[in-house]
PDB file of C-alpha atoms in Angstrom:
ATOM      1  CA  UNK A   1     -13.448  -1.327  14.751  1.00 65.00           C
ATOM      2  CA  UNK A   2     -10.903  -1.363  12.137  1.00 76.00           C
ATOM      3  CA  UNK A   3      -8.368   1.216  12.392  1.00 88.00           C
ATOM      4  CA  UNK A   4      -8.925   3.127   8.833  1.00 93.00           C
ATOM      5  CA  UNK A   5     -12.617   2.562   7.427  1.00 93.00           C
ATOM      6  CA  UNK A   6     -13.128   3.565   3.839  1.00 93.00           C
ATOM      7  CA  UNK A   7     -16.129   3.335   1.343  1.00 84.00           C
ATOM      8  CA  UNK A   8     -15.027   0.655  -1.351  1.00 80.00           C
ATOM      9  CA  UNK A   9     -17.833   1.865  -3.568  1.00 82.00           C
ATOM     10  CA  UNK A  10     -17.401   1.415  -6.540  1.00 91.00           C
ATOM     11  CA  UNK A  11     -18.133   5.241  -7.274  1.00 94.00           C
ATOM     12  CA  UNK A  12     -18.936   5.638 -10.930  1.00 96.00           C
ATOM     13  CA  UNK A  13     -19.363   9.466 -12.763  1.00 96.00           C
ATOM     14  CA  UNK A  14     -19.219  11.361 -15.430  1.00 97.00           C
ATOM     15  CA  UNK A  15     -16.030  12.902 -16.973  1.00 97.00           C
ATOM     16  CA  UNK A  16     -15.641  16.263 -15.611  1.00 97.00           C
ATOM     17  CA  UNK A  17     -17.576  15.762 -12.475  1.00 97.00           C
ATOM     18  CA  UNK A  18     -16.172  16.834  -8.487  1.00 97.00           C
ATOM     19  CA  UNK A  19     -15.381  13.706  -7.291  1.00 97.00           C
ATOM     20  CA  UNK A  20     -15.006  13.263  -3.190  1.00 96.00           C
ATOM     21  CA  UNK A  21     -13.074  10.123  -0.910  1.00 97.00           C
ATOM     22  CA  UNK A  22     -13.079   9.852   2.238  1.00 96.00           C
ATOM     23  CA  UNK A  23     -11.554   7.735   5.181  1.00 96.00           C
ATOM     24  CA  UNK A  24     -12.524   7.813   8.606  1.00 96.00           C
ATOM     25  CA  UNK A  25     -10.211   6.452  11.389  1.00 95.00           C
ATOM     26  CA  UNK A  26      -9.742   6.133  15.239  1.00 93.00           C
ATOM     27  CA  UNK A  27      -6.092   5.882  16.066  1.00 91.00           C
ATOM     28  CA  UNK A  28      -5.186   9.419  17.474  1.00 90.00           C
ATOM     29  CA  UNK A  29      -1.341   8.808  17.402  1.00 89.00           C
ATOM     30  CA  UNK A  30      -1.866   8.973  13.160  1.00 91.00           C
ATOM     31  CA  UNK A  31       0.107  12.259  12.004  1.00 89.00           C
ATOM     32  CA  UNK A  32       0.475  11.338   8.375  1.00 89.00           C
ATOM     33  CA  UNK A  33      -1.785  11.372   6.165  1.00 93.00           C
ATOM     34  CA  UNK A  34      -1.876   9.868   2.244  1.00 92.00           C
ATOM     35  CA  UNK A  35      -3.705   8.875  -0.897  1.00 95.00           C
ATOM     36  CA  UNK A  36      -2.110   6.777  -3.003  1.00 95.00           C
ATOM     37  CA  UNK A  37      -3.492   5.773  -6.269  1.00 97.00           C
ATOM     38  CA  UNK A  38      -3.443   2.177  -7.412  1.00 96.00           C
ATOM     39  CA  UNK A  39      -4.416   1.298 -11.522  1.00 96.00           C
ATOM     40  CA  UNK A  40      -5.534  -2.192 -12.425  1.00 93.00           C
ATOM     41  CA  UNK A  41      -2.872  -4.620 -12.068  1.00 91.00           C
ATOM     42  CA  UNK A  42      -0.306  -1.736 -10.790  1.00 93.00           C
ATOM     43  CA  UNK A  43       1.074  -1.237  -7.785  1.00 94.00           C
ATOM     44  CA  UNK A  44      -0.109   1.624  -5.553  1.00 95.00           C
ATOM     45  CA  UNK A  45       1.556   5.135  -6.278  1.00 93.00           C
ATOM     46  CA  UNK A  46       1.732   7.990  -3.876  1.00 91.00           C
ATOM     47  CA  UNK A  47      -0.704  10.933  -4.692  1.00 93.00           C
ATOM     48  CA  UNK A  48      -0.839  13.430  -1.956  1.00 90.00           C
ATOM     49  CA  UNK A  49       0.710  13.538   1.125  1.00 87.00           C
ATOM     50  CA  UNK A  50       0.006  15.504   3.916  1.00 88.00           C
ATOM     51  CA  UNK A  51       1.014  16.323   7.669  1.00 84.00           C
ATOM     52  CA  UNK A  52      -1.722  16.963  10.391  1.00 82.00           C
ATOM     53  CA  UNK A  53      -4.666  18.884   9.989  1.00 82.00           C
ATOM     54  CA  UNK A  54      -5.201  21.040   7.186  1.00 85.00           C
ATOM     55  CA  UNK A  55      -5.169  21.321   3.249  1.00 90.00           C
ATOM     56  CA  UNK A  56      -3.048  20.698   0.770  1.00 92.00           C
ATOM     57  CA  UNK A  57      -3.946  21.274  -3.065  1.00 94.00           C
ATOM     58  CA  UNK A  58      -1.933  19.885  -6.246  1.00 92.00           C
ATOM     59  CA  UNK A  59      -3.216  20.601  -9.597  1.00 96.00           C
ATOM     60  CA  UNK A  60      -7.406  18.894  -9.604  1.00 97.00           C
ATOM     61  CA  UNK A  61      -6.217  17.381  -6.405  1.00 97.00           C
ATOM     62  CA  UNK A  62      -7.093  18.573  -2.985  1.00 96.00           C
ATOM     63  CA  UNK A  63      -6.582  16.567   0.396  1.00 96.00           C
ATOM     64  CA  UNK A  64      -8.022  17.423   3.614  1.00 95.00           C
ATOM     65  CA  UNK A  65      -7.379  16.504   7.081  1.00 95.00           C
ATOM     66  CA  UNK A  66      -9.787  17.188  10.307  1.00 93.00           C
ATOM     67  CA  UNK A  67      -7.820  15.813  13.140  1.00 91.00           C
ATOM     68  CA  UNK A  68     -10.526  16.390  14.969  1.00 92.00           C
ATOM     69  CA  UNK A  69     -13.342  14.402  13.731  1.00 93.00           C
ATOM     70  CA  UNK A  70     -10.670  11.687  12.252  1.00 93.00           C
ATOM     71  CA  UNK A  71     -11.635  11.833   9.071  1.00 94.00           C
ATOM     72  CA  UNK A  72      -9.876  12.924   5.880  1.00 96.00           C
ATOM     73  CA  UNK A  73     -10.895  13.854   2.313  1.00 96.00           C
ATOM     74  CA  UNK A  74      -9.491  13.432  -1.358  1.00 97.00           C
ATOM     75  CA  UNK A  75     -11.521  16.153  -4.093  1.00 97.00           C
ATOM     76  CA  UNK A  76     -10.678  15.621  -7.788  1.00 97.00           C
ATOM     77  CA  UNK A  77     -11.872  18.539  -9.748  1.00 97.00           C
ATOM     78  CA  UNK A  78     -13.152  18.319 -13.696  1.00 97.00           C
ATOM     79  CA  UNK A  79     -12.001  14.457 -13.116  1.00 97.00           C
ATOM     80  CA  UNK A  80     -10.969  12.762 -15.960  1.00 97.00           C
ATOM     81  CA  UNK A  81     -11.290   9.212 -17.760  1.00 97.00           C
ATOM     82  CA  UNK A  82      -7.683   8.733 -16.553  1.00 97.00           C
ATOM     83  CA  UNK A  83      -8.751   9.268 -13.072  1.00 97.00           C
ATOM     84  CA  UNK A  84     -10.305   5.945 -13.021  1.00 97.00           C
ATOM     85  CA  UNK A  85      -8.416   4.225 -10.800  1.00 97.00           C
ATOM     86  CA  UNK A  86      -8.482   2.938  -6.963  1.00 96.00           C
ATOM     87  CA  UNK A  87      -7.774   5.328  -4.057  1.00 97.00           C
ATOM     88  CA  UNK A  88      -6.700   4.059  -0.782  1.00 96.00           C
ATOM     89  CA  UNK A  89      -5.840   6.243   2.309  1.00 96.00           C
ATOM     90  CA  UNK A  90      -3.317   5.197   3.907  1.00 93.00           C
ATOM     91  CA  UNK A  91      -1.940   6.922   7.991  1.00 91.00           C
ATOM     92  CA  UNK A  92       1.097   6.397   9.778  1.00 87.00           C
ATOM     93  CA  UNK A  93       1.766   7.537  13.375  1.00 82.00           C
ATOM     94  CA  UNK A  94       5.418   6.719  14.977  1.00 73.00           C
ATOM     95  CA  UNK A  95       6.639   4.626  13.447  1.00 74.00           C
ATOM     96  CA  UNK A  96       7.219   3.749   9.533  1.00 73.00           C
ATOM     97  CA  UNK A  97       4.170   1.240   9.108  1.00 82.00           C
ATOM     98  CA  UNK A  98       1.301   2.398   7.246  1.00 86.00           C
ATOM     99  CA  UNK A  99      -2.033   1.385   7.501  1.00 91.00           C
ATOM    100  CA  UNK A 100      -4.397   1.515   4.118  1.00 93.00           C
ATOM    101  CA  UNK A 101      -7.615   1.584   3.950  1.00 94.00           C
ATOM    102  CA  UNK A 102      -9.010  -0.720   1.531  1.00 93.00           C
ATOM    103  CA  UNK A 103      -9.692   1.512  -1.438  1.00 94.00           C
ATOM    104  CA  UNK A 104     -12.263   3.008  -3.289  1.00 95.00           C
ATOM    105  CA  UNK A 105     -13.260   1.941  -6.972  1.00 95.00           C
ATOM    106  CA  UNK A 106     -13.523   4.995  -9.142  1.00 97.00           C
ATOM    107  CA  UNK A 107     -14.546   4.998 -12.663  1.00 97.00           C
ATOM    108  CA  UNK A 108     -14.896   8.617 -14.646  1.00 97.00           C
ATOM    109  CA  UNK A 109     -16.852   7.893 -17.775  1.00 96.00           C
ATOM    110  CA  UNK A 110     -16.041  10.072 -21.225  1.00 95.00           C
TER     111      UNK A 110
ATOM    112  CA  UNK B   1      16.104   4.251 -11.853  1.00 63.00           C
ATOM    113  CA  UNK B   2      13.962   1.169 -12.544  1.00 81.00           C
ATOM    114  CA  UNK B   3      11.884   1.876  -9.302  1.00 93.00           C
ATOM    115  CA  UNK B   4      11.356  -1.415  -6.947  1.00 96.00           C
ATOM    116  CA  UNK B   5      11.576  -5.480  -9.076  1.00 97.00           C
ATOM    117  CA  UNK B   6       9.630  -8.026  -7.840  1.00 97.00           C
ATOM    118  CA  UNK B   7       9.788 -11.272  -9.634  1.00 96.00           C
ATOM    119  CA  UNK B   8       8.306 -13.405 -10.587  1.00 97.00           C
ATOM    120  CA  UNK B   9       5.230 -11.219 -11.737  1.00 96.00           C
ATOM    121  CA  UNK B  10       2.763 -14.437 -11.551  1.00 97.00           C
ATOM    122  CA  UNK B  11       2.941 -17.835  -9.931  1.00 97.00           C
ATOM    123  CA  UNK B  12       1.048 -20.604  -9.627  1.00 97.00           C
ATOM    124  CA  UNK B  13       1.830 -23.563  -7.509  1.00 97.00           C
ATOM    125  CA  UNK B  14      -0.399 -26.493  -5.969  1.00 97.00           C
ATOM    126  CA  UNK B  15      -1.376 -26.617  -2.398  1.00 96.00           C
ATOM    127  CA  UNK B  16       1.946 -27.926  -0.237  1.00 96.00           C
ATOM    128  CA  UNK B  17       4.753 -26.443  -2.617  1.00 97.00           C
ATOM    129  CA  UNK B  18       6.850 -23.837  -1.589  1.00 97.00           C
ATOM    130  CA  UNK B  19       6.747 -20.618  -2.687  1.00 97.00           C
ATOM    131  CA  UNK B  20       9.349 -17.897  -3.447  1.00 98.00           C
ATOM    132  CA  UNK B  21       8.795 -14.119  -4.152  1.00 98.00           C
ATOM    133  CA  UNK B  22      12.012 -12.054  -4.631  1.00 98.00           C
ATOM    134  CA  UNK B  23      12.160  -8.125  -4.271  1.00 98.00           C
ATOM    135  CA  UNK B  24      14.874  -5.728  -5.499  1.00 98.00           C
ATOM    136  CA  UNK B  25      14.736  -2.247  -4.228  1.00 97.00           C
ATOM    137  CA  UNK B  26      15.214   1.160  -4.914  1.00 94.00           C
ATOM    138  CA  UNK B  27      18.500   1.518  -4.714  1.00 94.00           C
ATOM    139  CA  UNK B  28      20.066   3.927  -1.309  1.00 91.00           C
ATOM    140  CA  UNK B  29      16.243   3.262   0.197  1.00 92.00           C
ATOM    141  CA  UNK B  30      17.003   1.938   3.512  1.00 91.00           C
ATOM    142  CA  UNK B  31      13.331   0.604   4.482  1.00 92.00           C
ATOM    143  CA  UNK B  32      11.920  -2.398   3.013  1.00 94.00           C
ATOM    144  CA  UNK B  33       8.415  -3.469   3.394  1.00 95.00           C
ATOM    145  CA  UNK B  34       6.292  -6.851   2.061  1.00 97.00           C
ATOM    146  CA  UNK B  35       2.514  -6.407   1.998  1.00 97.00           C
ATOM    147  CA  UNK B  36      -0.523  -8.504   0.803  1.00 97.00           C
ATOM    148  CA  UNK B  37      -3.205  -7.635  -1.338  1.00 96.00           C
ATOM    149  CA  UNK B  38      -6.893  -9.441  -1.366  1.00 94.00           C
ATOM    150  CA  UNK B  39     -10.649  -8.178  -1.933  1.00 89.00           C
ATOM    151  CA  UNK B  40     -11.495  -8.763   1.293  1.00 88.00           C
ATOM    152  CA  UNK B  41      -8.983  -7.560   3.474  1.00 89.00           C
ATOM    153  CA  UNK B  42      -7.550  -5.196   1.122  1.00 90.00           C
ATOM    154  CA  UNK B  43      -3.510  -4.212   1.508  1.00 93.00           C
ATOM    155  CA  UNK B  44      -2.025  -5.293   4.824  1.00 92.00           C
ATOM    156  CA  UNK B  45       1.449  -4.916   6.106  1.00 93.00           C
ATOM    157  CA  UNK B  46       3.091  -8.341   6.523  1.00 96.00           C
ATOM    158  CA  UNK B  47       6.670  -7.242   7.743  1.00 95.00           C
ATOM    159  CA  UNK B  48       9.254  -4.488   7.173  1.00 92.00           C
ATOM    160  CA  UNK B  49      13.023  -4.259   7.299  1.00 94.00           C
ATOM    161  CA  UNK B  50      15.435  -0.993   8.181  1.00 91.00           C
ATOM    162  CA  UNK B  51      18.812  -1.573   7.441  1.00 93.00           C
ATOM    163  CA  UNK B  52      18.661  -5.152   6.675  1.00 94.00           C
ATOM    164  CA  UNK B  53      16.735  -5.798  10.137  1.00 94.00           C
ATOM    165  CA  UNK B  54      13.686  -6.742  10.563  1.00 94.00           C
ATOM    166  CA  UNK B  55      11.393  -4.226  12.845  1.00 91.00           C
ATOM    167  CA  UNK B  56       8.200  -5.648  12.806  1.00 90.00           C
ATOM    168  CA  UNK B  57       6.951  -9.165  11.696  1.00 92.00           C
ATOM    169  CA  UNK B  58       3.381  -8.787  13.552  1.00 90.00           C
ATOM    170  CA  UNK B  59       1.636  -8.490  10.273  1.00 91.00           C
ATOM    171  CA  UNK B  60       2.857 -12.487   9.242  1.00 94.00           C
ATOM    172  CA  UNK B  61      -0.295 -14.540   9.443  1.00 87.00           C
ATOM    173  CA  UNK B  62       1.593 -17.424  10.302  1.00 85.00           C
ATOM    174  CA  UNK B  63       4.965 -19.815  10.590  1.00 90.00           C
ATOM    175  CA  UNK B  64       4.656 -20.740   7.324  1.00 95.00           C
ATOM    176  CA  UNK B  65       6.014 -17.462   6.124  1.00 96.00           C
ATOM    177  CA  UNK B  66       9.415 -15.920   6.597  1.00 97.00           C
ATOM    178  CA  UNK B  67      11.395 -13.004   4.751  1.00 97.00           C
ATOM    179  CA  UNK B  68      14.919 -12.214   4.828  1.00 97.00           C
ATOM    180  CA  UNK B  69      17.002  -9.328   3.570  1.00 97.00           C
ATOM    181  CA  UNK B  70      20.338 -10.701   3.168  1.00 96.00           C
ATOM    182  CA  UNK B  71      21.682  -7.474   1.707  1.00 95.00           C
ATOM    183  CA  UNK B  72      20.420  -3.483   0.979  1.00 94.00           C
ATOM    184  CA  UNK B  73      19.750  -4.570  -2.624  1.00 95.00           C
ATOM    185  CA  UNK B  74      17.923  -7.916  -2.050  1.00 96.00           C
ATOM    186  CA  UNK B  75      14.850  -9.416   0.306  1.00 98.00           C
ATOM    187  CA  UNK B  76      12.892 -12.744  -0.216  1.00 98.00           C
ATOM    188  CA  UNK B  77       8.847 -13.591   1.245  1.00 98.00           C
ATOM    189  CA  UNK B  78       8.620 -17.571   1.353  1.00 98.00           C
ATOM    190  CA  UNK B  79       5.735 -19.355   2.067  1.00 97.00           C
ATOM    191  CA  UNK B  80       6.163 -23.210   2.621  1.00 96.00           C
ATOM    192  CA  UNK B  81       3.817 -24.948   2.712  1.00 96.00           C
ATOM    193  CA  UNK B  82       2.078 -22.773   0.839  1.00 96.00           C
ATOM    194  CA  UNK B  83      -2.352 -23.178   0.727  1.00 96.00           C
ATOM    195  CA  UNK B  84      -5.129 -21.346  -1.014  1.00 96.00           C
ATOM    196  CA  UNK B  85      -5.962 -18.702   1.509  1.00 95.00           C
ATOM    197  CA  UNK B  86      -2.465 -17.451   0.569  1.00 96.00           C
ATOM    198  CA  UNK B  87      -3.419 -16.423  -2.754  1.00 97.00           C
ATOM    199  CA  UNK B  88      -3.166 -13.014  -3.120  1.00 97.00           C
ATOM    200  CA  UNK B  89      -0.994 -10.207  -4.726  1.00 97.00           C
ATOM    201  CA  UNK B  90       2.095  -9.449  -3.095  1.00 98.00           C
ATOM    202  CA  UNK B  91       3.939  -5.871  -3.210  1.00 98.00           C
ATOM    203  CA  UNK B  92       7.506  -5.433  -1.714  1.00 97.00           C
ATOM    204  CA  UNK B  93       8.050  -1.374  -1.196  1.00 95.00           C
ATOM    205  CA  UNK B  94      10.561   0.910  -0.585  1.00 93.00           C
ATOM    206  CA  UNK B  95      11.615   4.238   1.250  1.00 90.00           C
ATOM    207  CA  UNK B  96      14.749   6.051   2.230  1.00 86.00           C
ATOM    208  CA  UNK B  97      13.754   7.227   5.957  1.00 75.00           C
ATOM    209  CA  UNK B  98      15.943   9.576   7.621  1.00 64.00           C
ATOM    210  CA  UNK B  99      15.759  10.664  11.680  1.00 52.00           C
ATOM    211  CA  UNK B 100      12.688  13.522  11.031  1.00 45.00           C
ATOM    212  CA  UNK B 101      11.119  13.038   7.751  1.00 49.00           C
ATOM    213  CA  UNK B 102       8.893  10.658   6.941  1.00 56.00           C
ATOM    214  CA  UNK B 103       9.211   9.786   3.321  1.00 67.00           C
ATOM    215  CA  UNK B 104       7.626   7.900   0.977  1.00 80.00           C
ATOM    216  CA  UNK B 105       7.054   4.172  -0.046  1.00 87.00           C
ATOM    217  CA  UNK B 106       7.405   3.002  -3.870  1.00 91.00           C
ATOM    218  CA  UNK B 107       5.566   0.306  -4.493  1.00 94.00           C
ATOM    219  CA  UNK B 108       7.079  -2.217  -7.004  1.00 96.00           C
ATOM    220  CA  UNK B 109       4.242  -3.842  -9.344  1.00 95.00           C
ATOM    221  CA  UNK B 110       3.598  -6.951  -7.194  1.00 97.00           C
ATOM    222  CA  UNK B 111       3.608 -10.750  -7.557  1.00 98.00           C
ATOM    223  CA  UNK B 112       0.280 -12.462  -8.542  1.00 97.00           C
ATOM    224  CA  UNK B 113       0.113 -15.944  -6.304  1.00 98.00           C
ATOM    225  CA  UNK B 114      -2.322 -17.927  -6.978  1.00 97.00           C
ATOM    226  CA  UNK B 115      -2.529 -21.502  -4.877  1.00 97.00           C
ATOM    227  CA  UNK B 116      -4.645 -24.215  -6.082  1.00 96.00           C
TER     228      UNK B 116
END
């Protein structure tokens, strides 16, 4: 079993739908939690970060963390053409690595 | 700040040549890290530095790579002899970690290899 599992979709819908990512995992020593966003041909660029359980919300963006069930979310509300983009989770426990999952594909259509 | 430089942005070499990537980072970040890109395996941690040392190297495949960090503002990834499974984007990032806070890696806009 890997250590982050995530849907690669591609997840296609239309502009101004609730769109929802999620990564599962099974390393328990994983504290911190992130979404980075990754455009075609771009490097990946943090979008939420959060610590341990819980949410956090910025702007359309919501992230959510059960600790419990190892598994964490990414909403984006009324998304938006520019939201087209690939999300990958990404966890670090300890130390500084991080560990991505391998992204999800998501195009918003006008 | 110009945010992390990679160069060169796209290479392509034949099967047996050696292979240079070069990274410049952000500058007063303290952490370096080089990571690989592909479809199937999507974005894996090769190696990282702190402080110009290396901390962990378990993520290079094999003895034909090797990265260095001769100084805070400068780090290499070489492949030689370089083959087509190495083809691949690779993304050098950056963070400024301190004793209790984790921060964030920049990503710079990665180098494009492709072997033939």
């Amino acid at each position: 079993q890997k250590e982050v599992e995530q849907d690669p979709g591609p997840l296609s819908v239309p502009e101004g739908a609730i769109v929802s990512l999620n990564c599962t995992y099974s390393n328990s020593a994983f504290q911190y939690f992130m979404w980075y966003r990754q455009y075609s041909r771009k490097g990946p660029e943090l979008l939420m970060y959060t610590y341990s359980s819980g949410n956090k919300e910025d702007g359309r963006f919501t992230a959510q963390v059960d600790k419990s069930s190892k598994y964490i979310s990414l909403f984006i509300r009324d998304s938006q053409p520019s939201d087209s983009a690939t999300y990958l989770c990404a966890m670090m426990g300890g130390s500084e690595k991080l560990v991505f999952g391998k992204g999800t594909k998501l195009t918003v259509n006008p | 700040d110009a945010g992390v430089i990679q160069s060169p942005r796209h290479e392509v070499t034949e099967m047996g040549q050696e292979v240079t990537l070069r990274c410049k980072p952000i500058s007063g970040h303290n952490s370096l890290f080089w990571y690989r890109q592909t479809m199937m395996r999507g974005l894996e941690l090769l190696i990282y530095f702190n402080n110009n040392v290396p901390i962990d190297d378990s993520g290079m495949p094999e003895d034909r790579f090797s990265a260095k960090m001769p100084n805070a503002s400068f780090s290499t990834l070489k492949i030689q002899p370089s083959e087509p499974r190495d083809s691949a984007v690779y993304f050098c990032a950056s963070s400024q970690t301190r004793t209790s806070l984790q921060e964030t890696q920049y990503f710079g806009p990665g180098t494009r290899l492709l072997v033939l």
